[in-house]
Coordinates of C-alpha atoms and ligand atoms in Angstrom, one line a residue:
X1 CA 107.0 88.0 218.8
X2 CA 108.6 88.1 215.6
X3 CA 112.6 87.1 216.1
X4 CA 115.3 87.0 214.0
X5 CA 118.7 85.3 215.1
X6 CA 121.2 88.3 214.5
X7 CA 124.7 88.4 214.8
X8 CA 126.5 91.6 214.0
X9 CA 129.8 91.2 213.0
X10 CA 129.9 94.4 210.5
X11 CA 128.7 96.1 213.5
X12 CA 132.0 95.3 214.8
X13 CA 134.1 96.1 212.1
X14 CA 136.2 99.7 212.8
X15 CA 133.5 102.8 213.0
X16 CA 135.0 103.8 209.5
X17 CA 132.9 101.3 207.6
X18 CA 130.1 103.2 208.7
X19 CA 127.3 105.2 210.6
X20 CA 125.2 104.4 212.9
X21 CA 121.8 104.8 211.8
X22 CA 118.5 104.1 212.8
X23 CA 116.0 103.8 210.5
X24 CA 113.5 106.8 210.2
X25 CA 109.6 106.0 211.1
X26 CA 106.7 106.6 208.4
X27 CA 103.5 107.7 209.1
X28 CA 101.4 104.8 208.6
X29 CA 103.3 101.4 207.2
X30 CA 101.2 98.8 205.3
X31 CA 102.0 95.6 204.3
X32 CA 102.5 94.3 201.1
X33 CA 104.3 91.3 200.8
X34 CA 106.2 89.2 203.3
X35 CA 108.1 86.4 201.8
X36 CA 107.7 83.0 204.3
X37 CA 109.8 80.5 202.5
X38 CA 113.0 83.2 202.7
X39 CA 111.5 83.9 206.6
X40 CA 111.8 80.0 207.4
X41 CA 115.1 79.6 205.2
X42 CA 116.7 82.3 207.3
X43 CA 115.3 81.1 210.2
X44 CA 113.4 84.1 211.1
X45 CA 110.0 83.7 213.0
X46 CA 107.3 85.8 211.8
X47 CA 105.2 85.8 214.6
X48 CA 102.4 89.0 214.6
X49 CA 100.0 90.4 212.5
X50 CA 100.3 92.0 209.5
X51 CA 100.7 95.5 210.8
X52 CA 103.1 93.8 213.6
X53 CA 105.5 93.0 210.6
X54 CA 104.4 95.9 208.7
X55 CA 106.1 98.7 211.8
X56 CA 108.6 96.4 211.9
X57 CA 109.4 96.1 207.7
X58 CA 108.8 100.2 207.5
X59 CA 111.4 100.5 210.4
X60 CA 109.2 101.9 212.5
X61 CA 109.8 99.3 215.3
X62 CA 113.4 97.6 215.7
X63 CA 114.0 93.9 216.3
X64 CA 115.7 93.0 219.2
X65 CA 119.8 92.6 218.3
X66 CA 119.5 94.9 215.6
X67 CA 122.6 97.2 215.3
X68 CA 121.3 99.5 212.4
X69 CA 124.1 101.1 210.4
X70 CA 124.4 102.9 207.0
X71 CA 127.5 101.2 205.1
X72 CA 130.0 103.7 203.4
X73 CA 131.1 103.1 199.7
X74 CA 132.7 105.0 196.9
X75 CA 132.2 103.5 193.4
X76 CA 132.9 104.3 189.5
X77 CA 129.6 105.2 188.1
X78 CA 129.3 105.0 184.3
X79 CA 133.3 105.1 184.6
X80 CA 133.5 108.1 186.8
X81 CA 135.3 108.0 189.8
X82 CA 132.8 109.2 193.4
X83 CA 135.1 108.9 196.3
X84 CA 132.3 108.8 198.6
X85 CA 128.9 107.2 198.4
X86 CA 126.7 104.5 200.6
X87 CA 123.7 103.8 202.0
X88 CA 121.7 106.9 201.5
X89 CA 118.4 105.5 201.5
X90 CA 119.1 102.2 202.9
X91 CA 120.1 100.6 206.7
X92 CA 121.6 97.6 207.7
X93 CA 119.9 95.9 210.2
X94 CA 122.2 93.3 211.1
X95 CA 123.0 90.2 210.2
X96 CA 121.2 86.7 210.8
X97 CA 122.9 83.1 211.0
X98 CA 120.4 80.9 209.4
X99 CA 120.0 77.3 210.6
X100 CA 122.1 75.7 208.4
X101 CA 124.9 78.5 209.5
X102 CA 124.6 80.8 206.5
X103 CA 125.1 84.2 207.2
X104 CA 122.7 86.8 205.6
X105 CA 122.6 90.9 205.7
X106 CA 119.2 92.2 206.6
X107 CA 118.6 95.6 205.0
X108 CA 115.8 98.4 204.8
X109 CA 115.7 100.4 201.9
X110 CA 113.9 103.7 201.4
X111 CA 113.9 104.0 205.7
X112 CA 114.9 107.5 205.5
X113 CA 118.1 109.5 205.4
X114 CA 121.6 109.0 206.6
X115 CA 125.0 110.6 206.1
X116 CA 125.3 109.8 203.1
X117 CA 122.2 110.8 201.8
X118 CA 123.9 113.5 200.0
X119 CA 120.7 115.6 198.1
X120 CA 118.6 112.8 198.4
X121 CA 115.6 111.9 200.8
X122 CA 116.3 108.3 202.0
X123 CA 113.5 107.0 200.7
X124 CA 112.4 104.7 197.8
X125 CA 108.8 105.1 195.9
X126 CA 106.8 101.9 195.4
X127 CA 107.8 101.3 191.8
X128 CA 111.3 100.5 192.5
X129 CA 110.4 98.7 195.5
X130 CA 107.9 96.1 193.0
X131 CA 110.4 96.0 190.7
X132 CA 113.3 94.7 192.8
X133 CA 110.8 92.6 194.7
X134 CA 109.8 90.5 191.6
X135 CA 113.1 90.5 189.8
X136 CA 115.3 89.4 192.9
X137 CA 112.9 86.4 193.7
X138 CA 112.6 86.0 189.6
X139 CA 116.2 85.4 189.4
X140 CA 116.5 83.7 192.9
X141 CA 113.7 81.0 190.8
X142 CA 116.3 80.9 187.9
X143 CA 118.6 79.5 190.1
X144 CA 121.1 83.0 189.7
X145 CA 122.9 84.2 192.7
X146 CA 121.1 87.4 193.6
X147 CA 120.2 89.5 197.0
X148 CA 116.5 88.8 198.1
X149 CA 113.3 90.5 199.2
X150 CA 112.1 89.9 202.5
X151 CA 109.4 92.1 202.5
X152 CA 107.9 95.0 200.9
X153 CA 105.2 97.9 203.2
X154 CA 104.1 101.2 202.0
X155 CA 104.7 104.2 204.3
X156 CA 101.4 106.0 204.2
X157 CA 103.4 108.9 203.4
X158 CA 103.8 110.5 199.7
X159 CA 107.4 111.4 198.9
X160 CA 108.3 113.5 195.5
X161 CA 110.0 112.0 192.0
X162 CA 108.7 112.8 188.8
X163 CA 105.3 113.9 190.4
X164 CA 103.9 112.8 194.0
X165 CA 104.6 108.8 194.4
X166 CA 103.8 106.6 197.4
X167 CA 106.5 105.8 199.3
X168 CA 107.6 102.0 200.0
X169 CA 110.5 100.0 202.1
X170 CA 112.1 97.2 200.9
X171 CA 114.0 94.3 203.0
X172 CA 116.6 93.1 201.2
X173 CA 118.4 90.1 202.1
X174 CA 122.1 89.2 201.1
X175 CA 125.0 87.4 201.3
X176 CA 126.8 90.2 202.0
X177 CA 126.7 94.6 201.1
X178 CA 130.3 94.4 200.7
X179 CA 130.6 95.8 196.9
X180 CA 133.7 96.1 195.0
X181 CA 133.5 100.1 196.1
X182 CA 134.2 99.4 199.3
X183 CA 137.1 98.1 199.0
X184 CA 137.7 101.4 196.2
X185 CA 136.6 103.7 199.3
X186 CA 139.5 102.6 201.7
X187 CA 141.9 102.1 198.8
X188 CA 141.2 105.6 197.5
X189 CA 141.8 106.4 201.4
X190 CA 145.1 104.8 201.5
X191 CA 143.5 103.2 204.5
X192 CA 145.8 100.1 204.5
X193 CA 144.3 99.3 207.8
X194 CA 140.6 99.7 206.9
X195 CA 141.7 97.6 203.5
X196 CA 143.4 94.8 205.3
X197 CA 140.2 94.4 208.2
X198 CA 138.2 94.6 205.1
X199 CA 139.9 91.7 203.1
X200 CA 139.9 89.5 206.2
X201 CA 136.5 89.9 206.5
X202 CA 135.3 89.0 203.3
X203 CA 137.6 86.3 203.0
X204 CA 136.4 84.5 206.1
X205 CA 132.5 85.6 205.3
X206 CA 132.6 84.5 201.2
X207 CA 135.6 82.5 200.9
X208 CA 137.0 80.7 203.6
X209 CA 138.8 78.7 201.3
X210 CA 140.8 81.8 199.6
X211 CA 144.1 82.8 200.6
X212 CA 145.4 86.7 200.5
X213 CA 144.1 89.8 197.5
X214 CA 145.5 87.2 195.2
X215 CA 143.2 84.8 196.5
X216 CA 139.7 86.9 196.8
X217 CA 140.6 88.4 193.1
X218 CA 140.9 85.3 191.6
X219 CA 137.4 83.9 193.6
X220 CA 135.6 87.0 192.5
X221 CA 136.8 86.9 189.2
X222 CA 135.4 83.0 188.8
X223 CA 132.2 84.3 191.0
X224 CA 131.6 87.1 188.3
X225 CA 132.1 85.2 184.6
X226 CA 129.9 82.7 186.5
X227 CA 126.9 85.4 187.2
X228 CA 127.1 87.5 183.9
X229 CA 127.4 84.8 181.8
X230 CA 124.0 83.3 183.7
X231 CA 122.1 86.4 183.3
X232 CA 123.1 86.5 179.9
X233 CA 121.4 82.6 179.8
X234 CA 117.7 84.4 180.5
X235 CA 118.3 87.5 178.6
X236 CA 118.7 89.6 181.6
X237 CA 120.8 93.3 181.4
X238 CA 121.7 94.3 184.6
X239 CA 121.5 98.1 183.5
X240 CA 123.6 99.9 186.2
X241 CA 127.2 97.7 186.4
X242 CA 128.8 100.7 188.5
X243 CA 131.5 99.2 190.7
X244 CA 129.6 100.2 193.9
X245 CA 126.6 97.9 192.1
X246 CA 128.6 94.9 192.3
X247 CA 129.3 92.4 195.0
X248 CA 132.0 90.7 196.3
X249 CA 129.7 87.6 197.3
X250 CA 128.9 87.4 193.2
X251 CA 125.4 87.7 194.0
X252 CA 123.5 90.3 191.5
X253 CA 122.7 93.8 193.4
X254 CA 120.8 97.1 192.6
X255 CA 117.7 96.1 190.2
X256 CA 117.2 99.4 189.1
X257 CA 117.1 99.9 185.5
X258 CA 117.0 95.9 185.0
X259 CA 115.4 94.7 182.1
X260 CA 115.3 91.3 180.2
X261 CA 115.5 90.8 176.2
X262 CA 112.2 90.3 174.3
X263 CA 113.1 90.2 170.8
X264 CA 116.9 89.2 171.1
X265 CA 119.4 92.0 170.3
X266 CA 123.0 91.7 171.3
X267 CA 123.5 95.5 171.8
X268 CA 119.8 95.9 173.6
X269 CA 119.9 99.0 176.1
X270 CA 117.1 99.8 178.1
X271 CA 117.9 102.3 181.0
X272 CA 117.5 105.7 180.4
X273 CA 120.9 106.6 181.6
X274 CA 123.0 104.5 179.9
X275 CA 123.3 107.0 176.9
X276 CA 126.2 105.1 175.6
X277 CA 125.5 101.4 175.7
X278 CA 128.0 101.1 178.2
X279 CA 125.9 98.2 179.7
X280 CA 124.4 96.6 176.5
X281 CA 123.1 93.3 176.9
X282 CA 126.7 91.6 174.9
X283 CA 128.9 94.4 176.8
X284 CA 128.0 92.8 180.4
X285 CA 131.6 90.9 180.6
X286 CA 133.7 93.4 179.7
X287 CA 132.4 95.5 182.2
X288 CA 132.5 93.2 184.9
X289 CA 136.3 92.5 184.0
X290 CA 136.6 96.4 183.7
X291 CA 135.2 96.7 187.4
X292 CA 137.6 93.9 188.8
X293 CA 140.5 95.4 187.3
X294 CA 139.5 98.0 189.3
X295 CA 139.2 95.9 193.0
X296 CA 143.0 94.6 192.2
X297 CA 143.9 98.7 192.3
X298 CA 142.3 98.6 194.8
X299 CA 144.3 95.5 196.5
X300 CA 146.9 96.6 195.8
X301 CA 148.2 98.4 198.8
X302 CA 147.8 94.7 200.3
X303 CA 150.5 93.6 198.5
X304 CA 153.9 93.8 199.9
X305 CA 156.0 93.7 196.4
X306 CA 153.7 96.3 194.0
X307 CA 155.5 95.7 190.6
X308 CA 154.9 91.5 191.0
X309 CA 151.2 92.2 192.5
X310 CA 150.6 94.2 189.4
X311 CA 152.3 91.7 186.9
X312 CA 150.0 88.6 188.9
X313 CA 146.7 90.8 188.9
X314 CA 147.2 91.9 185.8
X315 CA 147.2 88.3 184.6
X316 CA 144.5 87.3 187.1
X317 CA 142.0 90.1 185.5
X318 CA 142.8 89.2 181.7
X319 CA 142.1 85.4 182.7
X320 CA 138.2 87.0 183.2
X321 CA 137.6 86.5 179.3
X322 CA 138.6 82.9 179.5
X323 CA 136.5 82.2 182.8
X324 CA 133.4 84.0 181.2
X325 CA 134.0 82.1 178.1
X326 CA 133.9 78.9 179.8
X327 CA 131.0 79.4 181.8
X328 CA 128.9 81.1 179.1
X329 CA 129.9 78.3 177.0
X330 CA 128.5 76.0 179.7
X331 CA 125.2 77.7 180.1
X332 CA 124.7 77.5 176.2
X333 CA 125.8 74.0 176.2
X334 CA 122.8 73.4 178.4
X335 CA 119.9 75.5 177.0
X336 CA 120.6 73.5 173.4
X337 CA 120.4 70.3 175.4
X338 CA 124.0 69.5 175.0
X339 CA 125.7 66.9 177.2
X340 CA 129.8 66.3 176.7
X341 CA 131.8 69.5 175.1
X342 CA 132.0 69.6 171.7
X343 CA 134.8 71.8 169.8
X344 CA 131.9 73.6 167.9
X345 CA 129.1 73.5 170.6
X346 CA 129.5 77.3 171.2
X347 CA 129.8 78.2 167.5
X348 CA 126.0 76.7 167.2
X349 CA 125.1 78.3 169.7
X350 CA 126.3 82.0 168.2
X351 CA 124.6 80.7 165.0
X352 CA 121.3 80.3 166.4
X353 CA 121.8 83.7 168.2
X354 CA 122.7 85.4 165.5
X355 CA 120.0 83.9 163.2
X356 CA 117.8 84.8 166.0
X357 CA 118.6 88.2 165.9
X358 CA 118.2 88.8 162.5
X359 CA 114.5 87.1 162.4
X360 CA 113.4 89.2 165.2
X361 CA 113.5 86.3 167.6
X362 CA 112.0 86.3 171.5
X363 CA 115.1 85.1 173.2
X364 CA 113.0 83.5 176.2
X365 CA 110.0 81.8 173.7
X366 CA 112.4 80.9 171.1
X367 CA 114.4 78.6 173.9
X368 CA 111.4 77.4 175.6
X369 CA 110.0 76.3 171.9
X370 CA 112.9 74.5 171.2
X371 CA 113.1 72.8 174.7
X372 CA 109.8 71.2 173.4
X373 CA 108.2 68.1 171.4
X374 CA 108.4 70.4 168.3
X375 CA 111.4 72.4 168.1
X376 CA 111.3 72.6 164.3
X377 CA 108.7 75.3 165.2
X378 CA 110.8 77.3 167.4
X379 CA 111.3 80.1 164.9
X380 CA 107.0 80.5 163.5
X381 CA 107.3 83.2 165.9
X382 CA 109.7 85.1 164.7
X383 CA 109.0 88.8 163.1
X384 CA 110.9 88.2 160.0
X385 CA 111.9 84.8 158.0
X386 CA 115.4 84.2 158.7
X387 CA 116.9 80.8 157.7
X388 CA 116.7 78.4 160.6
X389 CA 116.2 74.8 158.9
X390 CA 119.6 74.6 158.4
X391 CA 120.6 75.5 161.8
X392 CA 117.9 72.8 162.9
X393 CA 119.9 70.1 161.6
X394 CA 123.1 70.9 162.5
X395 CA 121.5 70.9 166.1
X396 CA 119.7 67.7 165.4
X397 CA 123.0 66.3 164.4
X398 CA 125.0 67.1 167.5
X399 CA 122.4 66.4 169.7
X400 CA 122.1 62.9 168.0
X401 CA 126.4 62.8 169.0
X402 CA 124.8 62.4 172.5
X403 CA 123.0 59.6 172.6
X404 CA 120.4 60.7 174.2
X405 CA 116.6 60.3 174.5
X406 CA 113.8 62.6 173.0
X407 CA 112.0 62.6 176.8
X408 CA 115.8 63.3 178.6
X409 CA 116.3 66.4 176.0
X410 CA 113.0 67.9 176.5
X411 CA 113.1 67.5 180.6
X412 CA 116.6 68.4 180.1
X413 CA 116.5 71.5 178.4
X414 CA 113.0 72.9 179.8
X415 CA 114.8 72.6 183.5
X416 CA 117.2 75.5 182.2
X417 CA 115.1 77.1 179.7
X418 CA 112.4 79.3 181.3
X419 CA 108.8 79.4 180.3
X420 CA 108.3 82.4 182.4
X421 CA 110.5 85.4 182.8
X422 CA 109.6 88.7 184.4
X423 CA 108.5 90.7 181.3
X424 CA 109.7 94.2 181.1
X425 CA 105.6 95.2 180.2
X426 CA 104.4 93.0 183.2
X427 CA 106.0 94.0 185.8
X428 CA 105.4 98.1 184.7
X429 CA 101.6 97.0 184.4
X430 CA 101.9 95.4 188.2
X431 CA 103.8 98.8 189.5
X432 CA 100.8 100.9 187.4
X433 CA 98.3 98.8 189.2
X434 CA 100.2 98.9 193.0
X435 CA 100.2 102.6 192.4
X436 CA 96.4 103.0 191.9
X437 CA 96.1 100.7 194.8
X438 CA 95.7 97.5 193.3
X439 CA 97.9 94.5 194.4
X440 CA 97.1 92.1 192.3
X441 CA 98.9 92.0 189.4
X442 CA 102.2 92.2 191.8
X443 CA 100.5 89.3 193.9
X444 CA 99.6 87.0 190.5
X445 CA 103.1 87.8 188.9
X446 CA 105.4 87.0 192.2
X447 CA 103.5 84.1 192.6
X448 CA 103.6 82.7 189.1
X449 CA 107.8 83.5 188.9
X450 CA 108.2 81.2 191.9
X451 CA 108.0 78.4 189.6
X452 CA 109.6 79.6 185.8
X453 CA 110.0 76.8 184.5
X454 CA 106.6 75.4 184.6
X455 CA 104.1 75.9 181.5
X456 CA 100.7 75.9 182.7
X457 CA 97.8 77.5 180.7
X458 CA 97.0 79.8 183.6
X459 CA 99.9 82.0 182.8
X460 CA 99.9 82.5 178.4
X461 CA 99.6 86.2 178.8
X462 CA 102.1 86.4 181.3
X463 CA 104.5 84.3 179.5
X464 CA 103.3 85.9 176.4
X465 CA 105.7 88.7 174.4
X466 CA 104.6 92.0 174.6
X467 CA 102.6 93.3 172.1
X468 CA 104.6 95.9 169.3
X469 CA 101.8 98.7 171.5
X470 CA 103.5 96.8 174.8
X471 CA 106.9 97.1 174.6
X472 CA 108.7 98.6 177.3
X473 CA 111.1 100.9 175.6
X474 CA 113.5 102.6 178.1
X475 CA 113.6 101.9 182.2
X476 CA 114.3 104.4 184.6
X477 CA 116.4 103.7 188.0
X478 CA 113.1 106.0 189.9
X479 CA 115.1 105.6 193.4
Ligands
AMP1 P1 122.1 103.5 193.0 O1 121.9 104.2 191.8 O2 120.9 102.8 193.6 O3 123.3 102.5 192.9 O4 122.6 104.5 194.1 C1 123.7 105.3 194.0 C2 124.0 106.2 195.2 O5 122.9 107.1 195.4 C3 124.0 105.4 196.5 O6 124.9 105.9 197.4 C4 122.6 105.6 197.1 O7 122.5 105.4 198.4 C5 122.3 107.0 196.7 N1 120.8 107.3 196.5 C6 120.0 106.8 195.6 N2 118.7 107.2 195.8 C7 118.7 107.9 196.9 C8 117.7 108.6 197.7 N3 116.5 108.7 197.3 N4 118.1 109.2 198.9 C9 119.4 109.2 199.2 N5 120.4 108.6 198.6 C10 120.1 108.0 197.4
MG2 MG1 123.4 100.8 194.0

């Protein structure tokens, strides 16, 4: 029998934070993928056969010490205000202590509808469900904080989107659901009580060592420059930065619209909803202070003296730019191979970026090339000559200011600089292929991201930039 050590202690938060929900059975659940090194990390025992773990991964069948609930949330979506959203397509199973005494939500997503639901069916389509799958264990590879997928089934059952789609469930696995709308939701409430249990609850579950709103802000706020100015290290534009998308924990959420840079453009946009740029690839920090500025409103009521919890948050939120700076200075630091701090390290840096830009340079290949034995090739690739030999030795130079040797540089740089990412055009072509029935391509590419920073010649194509024909233009979010 399959087990999973649960212990609910959402569940047992006040029955404002949510409804009880059980999950909604599908017809005829299949499995796809289940993920055994997250199982055994989690200390879950999958014990059945596929279509054991495929009723229970659809919902169909509920583990023992399970307390499924749908979370409530509100959230500012592209800067507008919803005072009431949550889990309208998703459950929370319960929680599970893993060995090592981590605790870890265990969701469902697309297992049918719940309160808030709102116009919506509850359920996801298998695109979505491939997508978040290989992206969320992508990044988890990287080495950047993200929710995890569990497993992925099909439903047997056809569910309606654009045209007729296959329907899918995802478990997702996380540190925690608690997003910086929740805290909005009770705040917005002027549920001092709900906002207070709240607080104690994520201070104890993410950061023990924190002390009052002060504290969490200030944790969240390092948690945050630390995770944008990673994804920003592989290129990666989270698409949908709505405060209900983002975590207290610091872990990235909500892979919808996701996409990573080919050809490196500061102001890249894919999703189709983000008419604005509002989430551009170089905007990512500022919204992420924009969103924390909006969890100290929302901490407010916390405080007993307003007018000195304004003046300290207010200071608290505009020290964001100078945490992100710092970090995103680190994680440059490291993909040139830089050890010690330099005054003009990051000015390099913004050099070769901008030079990359303007040559039409893949951000991912161009990194990788110049993690190699030949880095004086790093920009052959490029669509247009732009002047890089110059840049070269101003690199070569401060690397020499290091000391260090040709074989530590190269190991150095290719442990941060990824050979693989998951393309944009790769992981459409494995959704095309799951959709017409074929697994395949999903099976090949989420095997092959379990280890990105490994060349090997067995993956060229899929490390390869997409073809001008390839491209992947615009994402959708396809819930
Ligand atoms: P997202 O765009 O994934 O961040 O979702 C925003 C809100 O819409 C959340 O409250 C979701 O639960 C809800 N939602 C998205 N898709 C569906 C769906 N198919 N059925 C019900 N609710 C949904
Ligand atoms: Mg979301």
């Amino acid at each position: 029998m399959t087990a999973f050590p649960f212990d609910n202690s959402y569940a047992a938060l006040p029955d404002r934070f949510f409804t009880r929900q059980a999950p909604t059975p599908v017809a005829d659940p299949g499995l796809i993928a289940v993920n055994q090194p997250l199982a055994d990390r989690l200390g879950i025992d999958l014990d059945g056969s596929d279509a054991d773990l495929a009723q229970i991964f659809a919902g169909n069948v509920v583990p023992k010490g399970a307390e499924p609930l749908a979370q409530v949330y509100g959230g500012h979506q592209f800067g507008g205000w919803s005072p009431q959203l949550g889990d309208g397509r998703a459950v929370l199973l319960g929680e599970v202590v893993a060995p090592d005494g981590a605790r870890f939500d265990v969701q469902l997503k697309g297992s049918g509808p719940t309160p808030y639901s709102r116009r919506g069916d509850g359920r996801a389509w298998l695109g979505p469900v491939i997508r978040e799958y290989l992206v969320s264990e992508a990044m988890a590879a990287l080495g950047i904080p993200t929710t995890r997928a569990l497993a992925a089934v099909t439903t047997g059952e056809t569910i309606l989107r654009e045209g007729p789609m296959p329907g899918a469930v995802l478990t997702r696995v996380a540190a925690s659901h608690i997003r910086v709308g929740t805290f909005q939701y009770f705040a917005a409430r002027q549920d001092t009580e709900a906002l207070q249990a709240l607080l104690d609850h994520t201070l104890a579950r993410h950061y023990p060592d924190a002390e009052g709103p002060l504290g969490l802000l200030n944790a969240v706020l390092q948690a945050h420059a630390e995770l944008v100015a990673s994804w920003m290290g592989v290129g990666f534009i989270h698409g949908v930065m709505n405060t209900d998308n983002m975590t207290l924990s610091g872990e990235t959420i909500d892979y919808g619209p996701c996409a990573f840079v080919d050809t490196y453009e500061a102001g890249k946009v894919f999703s189709s909803i983000d008419q604005f740029g509002r989430y551009a690839y170089a905007q990512q920090p500022q919204i992420a202070a924009w969103n924390l500025a909006q969890l100290a409103t929302a901490l407010l009521p916390l405080m007993p003296d307003r007018d000195a919890a304004i003046e300290a948050f207010t200071e608290a939120v505009n020290g964001f730019a100078a945490r992100f700076d710092a970090a995103w200075h680190n994680v440059l630091r490291a993909k040139l191979g830089l050890s010690g701090q330099g005054d003009d390290d990051a000015a390099l840096a913004f050099d070769l970026l901008q030079r990359m830009e303007q040559g039409g340079g893949d951000f991912t290949q161009t990194f990788r090339a110049l993690s190699g034995p030949e880095p004086e090739r790093a920009a052959e690739a490029w669509a247009a000559p732009a002047p890089f030999g110059a840049w070269l030795e101003s690199w070569k130079a401060r690397l020499a200011q290091d000391g260090v040797s040709e074989a530590e540089r190269i190991a150095r740089m290719q442990a941060v600089n990824p050979a693989l990412i998951p393309r944009n055009h790769r992981v459409e072509e494995a959704i095309d292929a799951a959709v017409a029935g074929d697994f395949g391509p999903f099976q090949r590419l989420q095997a092959a991201l379990a280890e990105p920073f490994r060349d090997r010649t067995e993956i060229v194509d899929l490390q390869a930039a997409p073809a001008p024909s390839e491209a992947v233009l615009r994402t959708f979010c396809g819930t």
